[in-house]
Amino acid sequence: MPTAIVCVGMAGSGKTTFMQRINAHLHAQKEPPYVINLDPAVRNVPFDSNIDIRDSVNYKEVMKSYNLGPNGGILTSLNLFATKIDQILNLLEKRTTPDPAKPDAKPIKNILVDTPGQIEVFVWSASGSILLDSLASTFPTVIAYIIDTPRTASTSTFMSNMLYACSILYKTKLPMILVFNKTDVKDAEFAKEWMTDFEAFQAALKEEEEAGSFGGMEGGAMGGGSGYMGSLLNSMSLMLEEFYSHLSVVGVSSMTGAGINEFFEAVGEKAEEFERDYKPELERRKKLREEEKQANREKELGKLMKDMAVSGEPSSKKPEPDMDTLSDMEEDNSEEEGDGNEEGLSTRYKQALADAGGPSNEDNHSFTRYLRASQMNL
């Protein structure tokens, strides 16, 4: 089965350039991937996409039709595109299945997925969950979290990226690779050291505090700067130590191509981890959802059977006659009163008119005489 690589990351981290680099690398290896673009707002994509959301959804028209802003337009476009997920999976299965008519054709080994720059729009939306769950239910799926290495040089921004990666990992429940991009500008060895050596991160944190990078008054808990910020980062680094052990970390330069081989080695390891650890969990969750659906279906069916009184159980209450029985009783009474249905109805009308013409007129005359007598007395 081919491996689906889903590239996510904050705006400006270099996702699209990274996609271009790994796409070119696979073409150079004579193993062209199947590329999917899920960014509806991008103008130009520097690679050819086999499936492009822009071919199905017009981002600007969605904004005009629903009176939305940029983020709302992207989210709604993804929601509309998610309705076609069954067609996408059918296309992927056809392209990744070996064709007996073409035995010399190489099967597709990688599926590359580019996501919108607004990471929260994709990761935390219902459409993003549908797309990821559908991919993961069919192919081994790996999350590549792209990080802007030069912007992660400070301990605070580094920890913010780690917390974001942690939230994505536990939201998607898929194997993840941390890709420190732009290593041609700044080497990513410092980040790898911070993740593996707790004392190295503590030393960098203390150095920034003494330099007053966090602001605040002098004489904080750990030297100059804000003691609260230092203690917070210190606590989070201790908490995320277990989280780091579940990640693969690679440094990559999308401009020069350095580290691409290491990235695909990590992809192979995570694909094996997916089959070993994540796939049984996905199947368990899928089975649980099916059981819940079946239980809800049986519950609704039981309610329906009870409402229709066809459950087969003896009822303690006296059954109420239905409308058909009442209608039959009325028709029988009407037939008994007259020779036919119309004749019986005519007879009842005549009787009612006769009754109305008799006593009511006499009552009216007596009431008139009473009024005249009362006026004479006055």
mmCIF file of C-alpha atoms in Angstrom:
data_model
loop_
_atom_site.group_PDB
_atom_site.id
_atom_site.type_symbol
_atom_site.label_atom_id
_atom_site.label_comp_id
_atom_site.label_asym_id
_atom_site.label_seq_id
_atom_site.Cartn_x
_atom_site.Cartn_y
_atom_site.Cartn_z
ATOM 1 C CA MET A 1 0.000 0.000 0.000
ATOM 2 C CA PRO A 2 1.289 3.498 -0.748
ATOM 3 C CA THR A 3 1.989 5.850 2.134
ATOM 4 C CA ALA A 4 -0.014 9.075 2.423
ATOM 5 C CA ILE A 5 2.129 12.017 3.595
ATOM 6 C CA VAL A 6 0.010 14.923 4.863
ATOM 7 C CA CYS A 7 2.005 18.150 5.170
ATOM 8 C CA VAL A 8 0.749 20.575 7.826
ATOM 9 C CA GLY A 9 2.366 23.602 9.384
ATOM 10 C CA MET A 10 1.932 27.230 10.310
ATOM 11 C CA ALA A 11 1.721 29.937 7.669
ATOM 12 C CA GLY A 12 5.147 30.761 6.269
ATOM 13 C CA SER A 13 6.789 27.532 7.394
ATOM 14 C CA GLY A 14 7.453 26.491 3.778
ATOM 15 C CA LYS A 15 4.894 23.686 3.247
ATOM 16 C CA THR A 16 4.380 24.320 -0.458
ATOM 17 C CA THR A 17 8.127 24.614 -1.153
ATOM 18 C CA PHE A 18 8.701 21.430 0.829
ATOM 19 C CA MET A 19 5.998 19.687 -1.212
ATOM 20 C CA GLN A 20 7.725 20.815 -4.405
ATOM 21 C CA ARG A 21 11.063 19.473 -3.163
ATOM 22 C CA ILE A 22 9.846 16.006 -2.157
ATOM 23 C CA ASN A 23 7.769 15.790 -5.355
ATOM 24 C CA ALA A 24 10.849 16.560 -7.454
ATOM 25 C CA HIS A 25 12.900 14.076 -5.413
ATOM 26 C CA LEU A 26 10.426 11.247 -6.075
ATOM 27 C CA HIS A 27 10.295 12.080 -9.783
ATOM 28 C CA ALA A 28 14.095 11.954 -9.866
ATOM 29 C CA GLN A 29 13.911 8.494 -8.251
ATOM 30 C CA LYS A 30 11.518 7.385 -11.054
ATOM 31 C CA GLU A 31 8.743 6.968 -8.483
ATOM 32 C CA PRO A 32 6.212 9.724 -9.282
ATOM 33 C CA PRO A 33 3.757 10.300 -6.412
ATOM 34 C CA TYR A 34 0.036 11.008 -6.466
ATOM 35 C CA VAL A 35 -0.376 14.657 -5.436
ATOM 36 C CA ILE A 36 -3.450 16.228 -3.800
ATOM 37 C CA ASN A 37 -3.814 19.973 -3.181
ATOM 38 C CA LEU A 38 -6.297 20.954 -0.460
ATOM 39 C CA ASP A 39 -5.530 24.692 -0.366
ATOM 40 C CA PRO A 40 -8.413 26.484 -2.152
ATOM 41 C CA ALA A 41 -6.945 29.985 -1.708
ATOM 42 C CA VAL A 42 -3.513 29.423 -3.279
ATOM 43 C CA ARG A 43 -3.004 31.134 -6.635
ATOM 44 C CA ASN A 44 -0.068 29.253 -8.125
ATOM 45 C CA VAL A 45 1.177 25.805 -7.141
ATOM 46 C CA PRO A 46 4.770 24.982 -8.178
ATOM 47 C CA PHE A 47 3.907 21.331 -8.864
ATOM 48 C CA ASP A 48 1.330 19.385 -10.838
ATOM 49 C CA SER A 49 -1.603 18.117 -8.778
ATOM 50 C CA ASN A 50 -3.550 15.002 -9.672
ATOM 51 C CA ILE A 51 -6.459 16.170 -7.509
ATOM 52 C CA ASP A 52 -6.879 19.903 -6.905
ATOM 53 C CA ILE A 53 -9.600 21.365 -4.704
ATOM 54 C CA ARG A 54 -9.642 24.446 -6.926
ATOM 55 C CA ASP A 55 -11.049 22.347 -9.785
ATOM 56 C CA SER A 56 -14.137 21.530 -7.709
ATOM 57 C CA VAL A 57 -14.651 24.592 -5.485
ATOM 58 C CA ASN A 58 -14.274 28.274 -6.406
ATOM 59 C CA TYR A 59 -12.901 29.935 -3.283
ATOM 60 C CA LYS A 60 -13.908 33.502 -4.243
ATOM 61 C CA GLU A 61 -17.426 32.475 -5.238
ATOM 62 C CA VAL A 62 -17.841 30.686 -1.911
ATOM 63 C CA MET A 63 -16.871 33.896 -0.081
ATOM 64 C CA LYS A 64 -19.378 35.933 -2.113
ATOM 65 C CA SER A 65 -22.210 33.410 -1.914
ATOM 66 C CA TYR A 66 -22.011 32.864 1.842
ATOM 67 C CA ASN A 67 -20.754 36.359 2.790
ATOM 68 C CA LEU A 68 -17.593 34.992 4.425
ATOM 69 C CA GLY A 69 -14.094 36.173 5.165
ATOM 70 C CA PRO A 70 -10.863 34.460 4.068
ATOM 71 C CA ASN A 71 -10.759 31.847 6.835
ATOM 72 C CA GLY A 72 -14.484 31.142 6.611
ATOM 73 C CA GLY A 73 -14.161 30.767 2.844
ATOM 74 C CA ILE A 74 -11.348 28.218 3.219
ATOM 75 C CA LEU A 75 -13.280 26.274 5.851
ATOM 76 C CA THR A 76 -16.490 26.215 3.786
ATOM 77 C CA SER A 77 -14.550 25.188 0.661
ATOM 78 C CA LEU A 78 -13.060 22.268 2.574
ATOM 79 C CA ASN A 79 -16.513 21.300 3.849
ATOM 80 C CA LEU A 80 -17.870 21.280 0.297
ATOM 81 C CA PHE A 81 -14.890 19.295 -0.949
ATOM 82 C CA ALA A 82 -15.245 16.755 1.874
ATOM 83 C CA THR A 83 -18.590 15.687 0.380
ATOM 84 C CA LYS A 84 -16.606 14.177 -2.512
ATOM 85 C CA ILE A 85 -14.352 12.040 -0.320
ATOM 86 C CA ASP A 86 -15.809 8.794 -1.679
ATOM 87 C CA GLN A 87 -14.900 9.828 -5.233
ATOM 88 C CA ILE A 88 -11.368 10.757 -4.080
ATOM 89 C CA LEU A 89 -10.870 7.370 -2.439
ATOM 90 C CA ASN A 90 -12.143 5.581 -5.538
ATOM 91 C CA LEU A 91 -9.622 7.455 -7.677
ATOM 92 C CA LEU A 92 -6.800 6.693 -5.246
ATOM 93 C CA GLU A 93 -7.678 3.008 -5.112
ATOM 94 C CA LYS A 94 -7.801 2.772 -8.905
ATOM 95 C CA ARG A 95 -4.444 4.494 -9.342
ATOM 96 C CA THR A 96 -2.681 2.570 -6.585
ATOM 97 C CA THR A 97 -4.003 -0.874 -7.586
ATOM 98 C CA PRO A 98 -1.747 -2.732 -10.063
ATOM 99 C CA ASP A 99 -3.301 -2.953 -13.530
ATOM 100 C CA PRO A 100 -3.032 -6.466 -15.072
ATOM 101 C CA ALA A 101 -3.204 -4.878 -18.528
ATOM 102 C CA LYS A 102 -0.050 -2.850 -17.748
ATOM 103 C CA PRO A 103 2.334 -5.171 -15.918
ATOM 104 C CA ASP A 104 5.339 -2.910 -16.580
ATOM 105 C CA ALA A 105 3.758 0.153 -14.949
ATOM 106 C CA LYS A 106 5.261 1.035 -11.578
ATOM 107 C CA PRO A 107 2.754 1.218 -8.716
ATOM 108 C CA ILE A 108 2.408 4.467 -6.802
ATOM 109 C CA LYS A 109 4.315 4.354 -3.524
ATOM 110 C CA ASN A 110 3.557 7.799 -2.088
ATOM 111 C CA ILE A 111 0.519 10.092 -1.856
ATOM 112 C CA LEU A 112 1.406 13.715 -1.092
ATOM 113 C CA VAL A 113 -1.241 15.994 0.442
ATOM 114 C CA ASP A 114 -0.752 19.762 0.722
ATOM 115 C CA THR A 115 -2.999 21.539 3.251
ATOM 116 C CA PRO A 116 -4.017 25.200 3.755
ATOM 117 C CA GLY A 117 -1.678 27.627 5.478
ATOM 118 C CA GLN A 118 -4.271 28.202 8.203
ATOM 119 C CA ILE A 119 -3.373 25.054 10.108
ATOM 120 C CA GLU A 120 -6.287 25.262 12.555
ATOM 121 C CA VAL A 121 -8.778 25.401 9.679
ATOM 122 C CA PHE A 122 -7.679 21.963 8.512
ATOM 123 C CA VAL A 123 -6.658 20.178 11.708
ATOM 124 C CA TRP A 124 -9.551 21.263 13.951
ATOM 125 C CA SER A 125 -12.387 21.296 11.402
ATOM 126 C CA ALA A 126 -14.871 18.516 10.742
ATOM 127 C CA SER A 127 -13.883 18.355 7.063
ATOM 128 C CA GLY A 128 -10.207 17.925 7.981
ATOM 129 C CA SER A 129 -11.081 15.066 10.320
ATOM 130 C CA ILE A 130 -13.185 13.426 7.611
ATOM 131 C CA LEU A 131 -10.388 13.661 5.043
ATOM 132 C CA LEU A 132 -7.715 12.376 7.438
ATOM 133 C CA ASP A 133 -9.848 9.542 8.825
ATOM 134 C CA SER A 134 -10.827 8.463 5.312
ATOM 135 C CA LEU A 135 -7.206 8.417 4.166
ATOM 136 C CA ALA A 136 -6.063 6.581 7.290
ATOM 137 C CA SER A 137 -8.795 3.956 6.903
ATOM 138 C CA THR A 138 -7.451 3.076 3.431
ATOM 139 C CA PHE A 139 -3.711 3.875 3.376
ATOM 140 C CA PRO A 140 -0.897 4.167 5.941
ATOM 141 C CA THR A 141 -0.948 7.887 6.774
ATOM 142 C CA VAL A 142 1.862 10.009 8.223
ATOM 143 C CA ILE A 143 1.664 13.634 9.407
ATOM 144 C CA ALA A 144 4.638 15.806 8.431
ATOM 145 C CA TYR A 145 4.605 18.868 10.692
ATOM 146 C CA ILE A 146 6.697 21.571 9.005
ATOM 147 C CA ILE A 147 8.486 23.997 11.364
ATOM 148 C CA ASP A 148 10.227 27.249 10.455
ATOM 149 C CA THR A 149 13.644 26.649 12.024
ATOM 150 C CA PRO A 150 14.943 30.276 12.097
ATOM 151 C CA ARG A 151 11.800 31.398 13.934
ATOM 152 C CA THR A 152 12.191 28.603 16.495
ATOM 153 C CA ALA A 153 15.580 29.715 17.790
ATOM 154 C CA SER A 154 14.124 31.100 21.040
ATOM 155 C CA THR A 155 12.906 28.768 23.755
ATOM 156 C CA SER A 156 9.419 30.309 23.877
ATOM 157 C CA THR A 157 8.681 29.906 20.138
ATOM 158 C CA PHE A 158 10.233 26.432 20.206
ATOM 159 C CA MET A 159 7.948 25.391 23.040
ATOM 160 C CA SER A 160 4.925 26.898 21.249
ATOM 161 C CA ASN A 161 5.672 24.737 18.195
ATOM 162 C CA MET A 162 6.072 21.667 20.380
ATOM 163 C CA LEU A 163 2.721 22.258 22.082
ATOM 164 C CA TYR A 164 1.067 22.726 18.692
ATOM 165 C CA ALA A 165 2.642 19.499 17.446
ATOM 166 C CA CYS A 166 1.470 17.718 20.602
ATOM 167 C CA SER A 167 -2.116 18.891 20.090
ATOM 168 C CA ILE A 168 -2.070 17.783 16.426
ATOM 169 C CA LEU A 169 -0.672 14.372 17.355
ATOM 170 C CA TYR A 170 -3.392 13.687 19.915
ATOM 171 C CA LYS A 171 -6.106 15.161 17.695
ATOM 172 C CA THR A 172 -5.273 13.118 14.579
ATOM 173 C CA LYS A 173 -3.921 10.032 16.411
ATOM 174 C CA LEU A 174 -1.529 9.428 13.506
ATOM 175 C CA PRO A 175 2.264 8.991 13.438
ATOM 176 C CA MET A 176 4.090 12.323 13.109
ATOM 177 C CA ILE A 177 7.408 13.553 11.781
ATOM 178 C CA LEU A 178 8.773 16.928 12.888
ATOM 179 C CA VAL A 179 10.385 18.540 9.835
ATOM 180 C CA PHE A 180 12.631 21.463 10.768
ATOM 181 C CA ASN A 181 12.638 23.337 7.459
ATOM 182 C CA LYS A 182 15.009 26.054 6.183
ATOM 183 C CA THR A 183 18.155 24.479 7.604
ATOM 184 C CA ASP A 184 20.122 26.365 4.930
ATOM 185 C CA VAL A 185 19.388 29.519 6.986
ATOM 186 C CA LYS A 186 19.825 27.999 10.464
ATOM 187 C CA ASP A 187 20.931 24.507 11.417
ATOM 188 C CA ALA A 188 18.372 22.446 13.337
ATOM 189 C CA GLU A 189 20.873 20.704 15.621
ATOM 190 C CA PHE A 190 19.982 23.037 18.495
ATOM 191 C CA ALA A 191 16.331 21.908 18.327
ATOM 192 C CA LYS A 192 17.279 18.230 18.268
ATOM 193 C CA GLU A 193 19.526 18.810 21.280
ATOM 194 C CA TRP A 194 16.750 20.590 23.188
ATOM 195 C CA MET A 195 14.446 17.630 22.558
ATOM 196 C CA THR A 196 16.936 14.996 23.677
ATOM 197 C CA ASP A 197 18.909 16.801 26.388
ATOM 198 C CA PHE A 198 16.844 18.455 29.097
ATOM 199 C CA GLU A 199 19.853 20.220 30.616
ATOM 200 C CA ALA A 200 20.703 21.853 27.270
ATOM 201 C CA PHE A 201 17.213 23.376 27.116
ATOM 202 C CA GLN A 202 17.545 24.551 30.723
ATOM 203 C CA ALA A 203 20.846 26.233 29.928
ATOM 204 C CA ALA A 204 19.348 28.022 26.904
ATOM 205 C CA LEU A 205 16.351 29.078 28.985
ATOM 206 C CA LYS A 206 18.559 30.469 31.750
ATOM 207 C CA GLU A 207 20.664 32.357 29.220
ATOM 208 C CA GLU A 208 17.583 34.015 27.699
ATOM 209 C CA GLU A 209 16.251 34.944 31.132
ATOM 210 C CA GLU A 210 19.522 36.563 32.137
ATOM 211 C CA ALA A 211 19.532 38.505 28.870
ATOM 212 C CA GLY A 212 16.040 39.825 29.685
ATOM 213 C CA SER A 213 14.393 38.201 26.650
ATOM 214 C CA PHE A 214 11.136 37.688 28.563
ATOM 215 C CA GLY A 215 10.966 41.239 29.968
ATOM 216 C CA GLY A 216 9.667 41.916 33.465
ATOM 217 C CA MET A 217 11.488 43.049 36.602
ATOM 218 C CA GLU A 218 14.874 41.922 37.771
ATOM 219 C CA GLY A 219 15.210 39.314 40.461
ATOM 220 C CA GLY A 220 12.871 36.708 39.077
ATOM 221 C CA ALA A 221 12.733 33.099 40.200
ATOM 222 C CA MET A 222 15.589 32.076 37.885
ATOM 223 C CA GLY A 223 17.486 35.331 37.443
ATOM 224 C CA GLY A 224 16.549 38.326 35.342
ATOM 225 C CA GLY A 225 13.303 38.535 33.411
ATOM 226 C CA SER A 226 9.959 37.018 34.159
ATOM 227 C CA GLY A 227 10.122 34.200 36.663
ATOM 228 C CA TYR A 228 6.640 33.059 35.651
ATOM 229 C CA MET A 229 7.628 32.586 32.003
ATOM 230 C CA GLY A 230 10.788 30.706 32.918
ATOM 231 C CA SER A 231 9.038 28.348 35.312
ATOM 232 C CA LEU A 232 6.265 27.750 32.759
ATOM 233 C CA LEU A 233 8.714 26.781 30.011
ATOM 234 C CA ASN A 234 10.642 24.660 32.475
ATOM 235 C CA SER A 235 7.501 22.755 33.476
ATOM 236 C CA MET A 236 6.411 22.247 29.873
ATOM 237 C CA SER A 237 9.813 20.897 28.879
ATOM 238 C CA LEU A 238 9.525 18.306 31.640
ATOM 239 C CA MET A 239 5.989 17.421 30.589
ATOM 240 C CA LEU A 240 6.868 17.011 26.882
ATOM 241 C CA GLU A 241 9.842 14.731 27.501
ATOM 242 C CA GLU A 242 7.637 11.656 27.001
ATOM 243 C CA PHE A 243 6.015 13.264 23.966
ATOM 244 C CA TYR A 244 9.389 13.702 22.236
ATOM 245 C CA SER A 245 10.042 9.966 22.362
ATOM 246 C CA HIS A 246 7.126 9.286 19.982
ATOM 247 C CA LEU A 247 8.371 11.640 17.264
ATOM 248 C CA SER A 248 10.851 11.402 14.427
ATOM 249 C CA VAL A 249 12.871 14.588 13.905
ATOM 250 C CA VAL A 250 14.615 15.543 10.655
ATOM 251 C CA GLY A 251 16.248 18.735 9.434
ATOM 252 C CA VAL A 252 15.433 19.647 5.836
ATOM 253 C CA SER A 253 16.238 22.449 3.435
ATOM 254 C CA SER A 254 13.567 22.834 0.780
ATOM 255 C CA MET A 255 15.867 25.110 -1.212
ATOM 256 C CA THR A 256 18.952 22.875 -1.394
ATOM 257 C CA GLY A 257 17.325 19.445 -0.894
ATOM 258 C CA ALA A 258 19.441 18.575 2.135
ATOM 259 C CA GLY A 259 17.843 16.041 4.474
ATOM 260 C CA ILE A 260 15.265 14.710 1.997
ATOM 261 C CA ASN A 261 16.671 11.176 2.112
ATOM 262 C CA GLU A 262 16.508 11.215 5.923
ATOM 263 C CA PHE A 263 12.908 12.393 5.677
ATOM 264 C CA PHE A 264 11.833 9.448 3.507
ATOM 265 C CA GLU A 265 13.674 7.052 5.821
ATOM 266 C CA ALA A 266 11.581 8.466 8.660
ATOM 267 C CA VAL A 267 8.457 8.063 6.499
ATOM 268 C CA GLY A 268 9.242 4.370 6.046
ATOM 269 C CA GLU A 269 9.682 3.907 9.785
ATOM 270 C CA LYS A 270 6.439 5.709 10.564
ATOM 271 C CA ALA A 271 4.565 3.660 7.940
ATOM 272 C CA GLU A 272 5.683 0.487 9.738
ATOM 273 C CA GLU A 273 4.679 2.065 13.045
ATOM 274 C CA PHE A 274 1.275 2.871 11.570
ATOM 275 C CA GLU A 275 0.702 -0.761 10.600
ATOM 276 C CA ARG A 276 1.973 -2.009 13.954
ATOM 277 C CA ASP A 277 0.523 0.466 16.460
ATOM 278 C CA TYR A 278 -1.950 2.861 14.890
ATOM 279 C CA LYS A 279 -3.911 0.645 12.517
ATOM 280 C CA PRO A 280 -5.251 -1.681 15.253
ATOM 281 C CA GLU A 281 -6.385 1.395 17.185
ATOM 282 C CA LEU A 282 -8.122 2.810 14.093
ATOM 283 C CA GLU A 283 -9.848 -0.503 13.460
ATOM 284 C CA ARG A 284 -10.940 -0.640 17.098
ATOM 285 C CA ARG A 285 -12.390 2.878 16.872
ATOM 286 C CA LYS A 286 -14.094 2.024 13.589
ATOM 287 C CA LYS A 287 -15.606 -1.120 15.100
ATOM 288 C CA LEU A 288 -16.761 0.882 18.126
ATOM 289 C CA ARG A 289 -18.471 3.441 15.882
ATOM 290 C CA GLU A 290 -20.208 0.663 13.963
ATOM 291 C CA GLU A 291 -21.411 -0.917 17.196
ATOM 292 C CA GLU A 292 -22.736 2.446 18.395
ATOM 293 C CA LYS A 293 -24.563 2.947 15.105
ATOM 294 C CA GLN A 294 -26.058 -0.543 15.332
ATOM 295 C CA ALA A 295 -27.135 0.028 18.943
ATOM 296 C CA ASN A 296 -28.761 3.366 18.041
ATOM 297 C CA ARG A 297 -30.468 1.735 15.073
ATOM 298 C CA GLU A 298 -31.875 -1.042 17.249
ATOM 299 C CA LYS A 299 -32.951 1.491 19.863
ATOM 300 C CA GLU A 300 -34.831 3.564 17.285
ATOM 301 C CA LEU A 301 -36.364 0.404 15.840
ATOM 302 C CA GLY A 302 -37.527 -0.620 19.304
ATOM 303 C CA LYS A 303 -39.182 2.757 19.803
ATOM 304 C CA LEU A 304 -40.902 2.454 16.441
ATOM 305 C CA MET A 305 -42.139 -1.040 17.185
ATOM 306 C CA LYS A 306 -43.429 0.090 20.586
ATOM 307 C CA ASP A 307 -45.261 3.042 19.028
ATOM 308 C CA MET A 308 -46.845 0.773 16.458
ATOM 309 C CA ALA A 309 -47.730 -1.849 19.158
ATOM 310 C CA VAL A 310 -46.194 -4.661 17.138
ATOM 311 C CA SER A 311 -43.397 -5.592 19.503
ATOM 312 C CA GLY A 312 -45.095 -8.904 20.318
ATOM 313 C CA GLU A 313 -45.140 -8.237 24.088
ATOM 314 C CA PRO A 314 -48.479 -8.210 25.952
ATOM 315 C CA SER A 315 -49.527 -4.667 26.805
ATOM 316 C CA SER A 316 -50.960 -3.880 30.247
ATOM 317 C CA LYS A 317 -52.917 -0.937 28.913
ATOM 318 C CA LYS A 318 -56.161 -1.326 26.993
ATOM 319 C CA PRO A 319 -55.374 -0.696 23.333
ATOM 320 C CA GLU A 320 -56.999 2.378 21.924
ATOM 321 C CA PRO A 321 -59.116 1.865 18.798
ATOM 322 C CA ASP A 322 -57.483 3.267 15.731
ATOM 323 C CA MET A 323 -59.077 5.679 13.307
ATOM 324 C CA ASP A 324 -59.987 2.995 10.794
ATOM 325 C CA THR A 325 -62.109 1.170 13.385
ATOM 326 C CA LEU A 326 -63.874 4.397 14.347
ATOM 327 C CA SER A 327 -64.601 5.142 10.729
ATOM 328 C CA ASP A 328 -66.042 1.688 10.220
ATOM 329 C CA MET A 329 -68.262 2.109 13.294
ATOM 330 C CA GLU A 330 -69.565 5.435 12.028
ATOM 331 C CA GLU A 331 -70.309 3.971 8.635
ATOM 332 C CA ASP A 332 -72.154 1.051 10.249
ATOM 333 C CA ASN A 333 -74.286 3.417 12.382
ATOM 334 C CA SER A 334 -75.147 5.524 9.405
ATOM 335 C CA GLU A 335 -76.166 2.484 7.402
ATOM 336 C CA GLU A 336 -78.366 1.283 10.268
ATOM 337 C CA GLU A 337 -80.181 4.614 10.584
ATOM 338 C CA GLY A 338 -81.155 4.839 6.910
ATOM 339 C CA ASP A 339 -81.702 2.559 3.983
ATOM 340 C CA GLY A 340 -78.358 3.696 2.587
ATOM 341 C CA ASN A 341 -75.539 5.999 3.521
ATOM 342 C CA GLU A 342 -77.018 9.003 1.671
ATOM 343 C CA GLU A 343 -80.605 8.265 2.762
ATOM 344 C CA GLY A 344 -79.640 8.016 6.430
ATOM 345 C CA LEU A 345 -77.789 11.315 6.236
ATOM 346 C CA SER A 346 -80.761 12.997 4.544
ATOM 347 C CA THR A 347 -83.155 11.712 7.197
ATOM 348 C CA ARG A 348 -80.962 13.171 9.997
ATOM 349 C CA TYR A 349 -80.808 16.556 8.271
ATOM 350 C CA LYS A 350 -84.630 16.707 7.899
ATOM 351 C CA GLN A 351 -85.133 15.786 11.515
ATOM 352 C CA ALA A 352 -82.683 18.480 12.637
ATOM 353 C CA LEU A 353 -84.460 21.133 10.545
ATOM 354 C CA ALA A 354 -87.844 20.123 11.875
ATOM 355 C CA ASP A 355 -86.620 20.370 15.423
ATOM 356 C CA ALA A 356 -85.128 23.791 14.732
ATOM 357 C CA GLY A 357 -88.332 25.135 13.174
ATOM 358 C CA GLY A 358 -90.589 24.096 16.061
ATOM 359 C CA PRO A 359 -89.572 24.869 19.597
ATOM 360 C CA SER A 360 -87.130 27.567 18.752
ATOM 361 C CA ASN A 361 -89.826 29.732 17.074
ATOM 362 C CA GLU A 362 -92.205 29.303 20.006
ATOM 363 C CA ASP A 363 -89.446 30.273 22.377
ATOM 364 C CA ASN A 364 -88.785 33.390 20.345
ATOM 365 C CA HIS A 365 -92.490 34.447 20.473
ATOM 366 C CA SER A 366 -92.700 33.876 24.225
ATOM 367 C CA PHE A 367 -89.543 35.943 24.720
ATOM 368 C CA THR A 368 -91.083 38.814 22.661
ATOM 369 C CA ARG A 369 -94.260 38.763 24.778
ATOM 370 C CA TYR A 370 -92.148 38.910 27.917
ATOM 371 C CA LEU A 371 -90.339 42.034 26.690
ATOM 372 C CA ARG A 372 -93.634 43.810 25.840
ATOM 373 C CA ALA A 373 -95.082 43.015 29.257
ATOM 374 C CA SER A 374 -92.022 44.306 31.024
ATOM 375 C CA GLN A 375 -92.134 47.572 29.016
ATOM 376 C CA MET A 376 -95.812 48.116 29.915
ATOM 377 C CA ASN A 377 -95.032 47.670 33.582
ATOM 378 C CA LEU A 378 -92.279 50.296 33.294
#
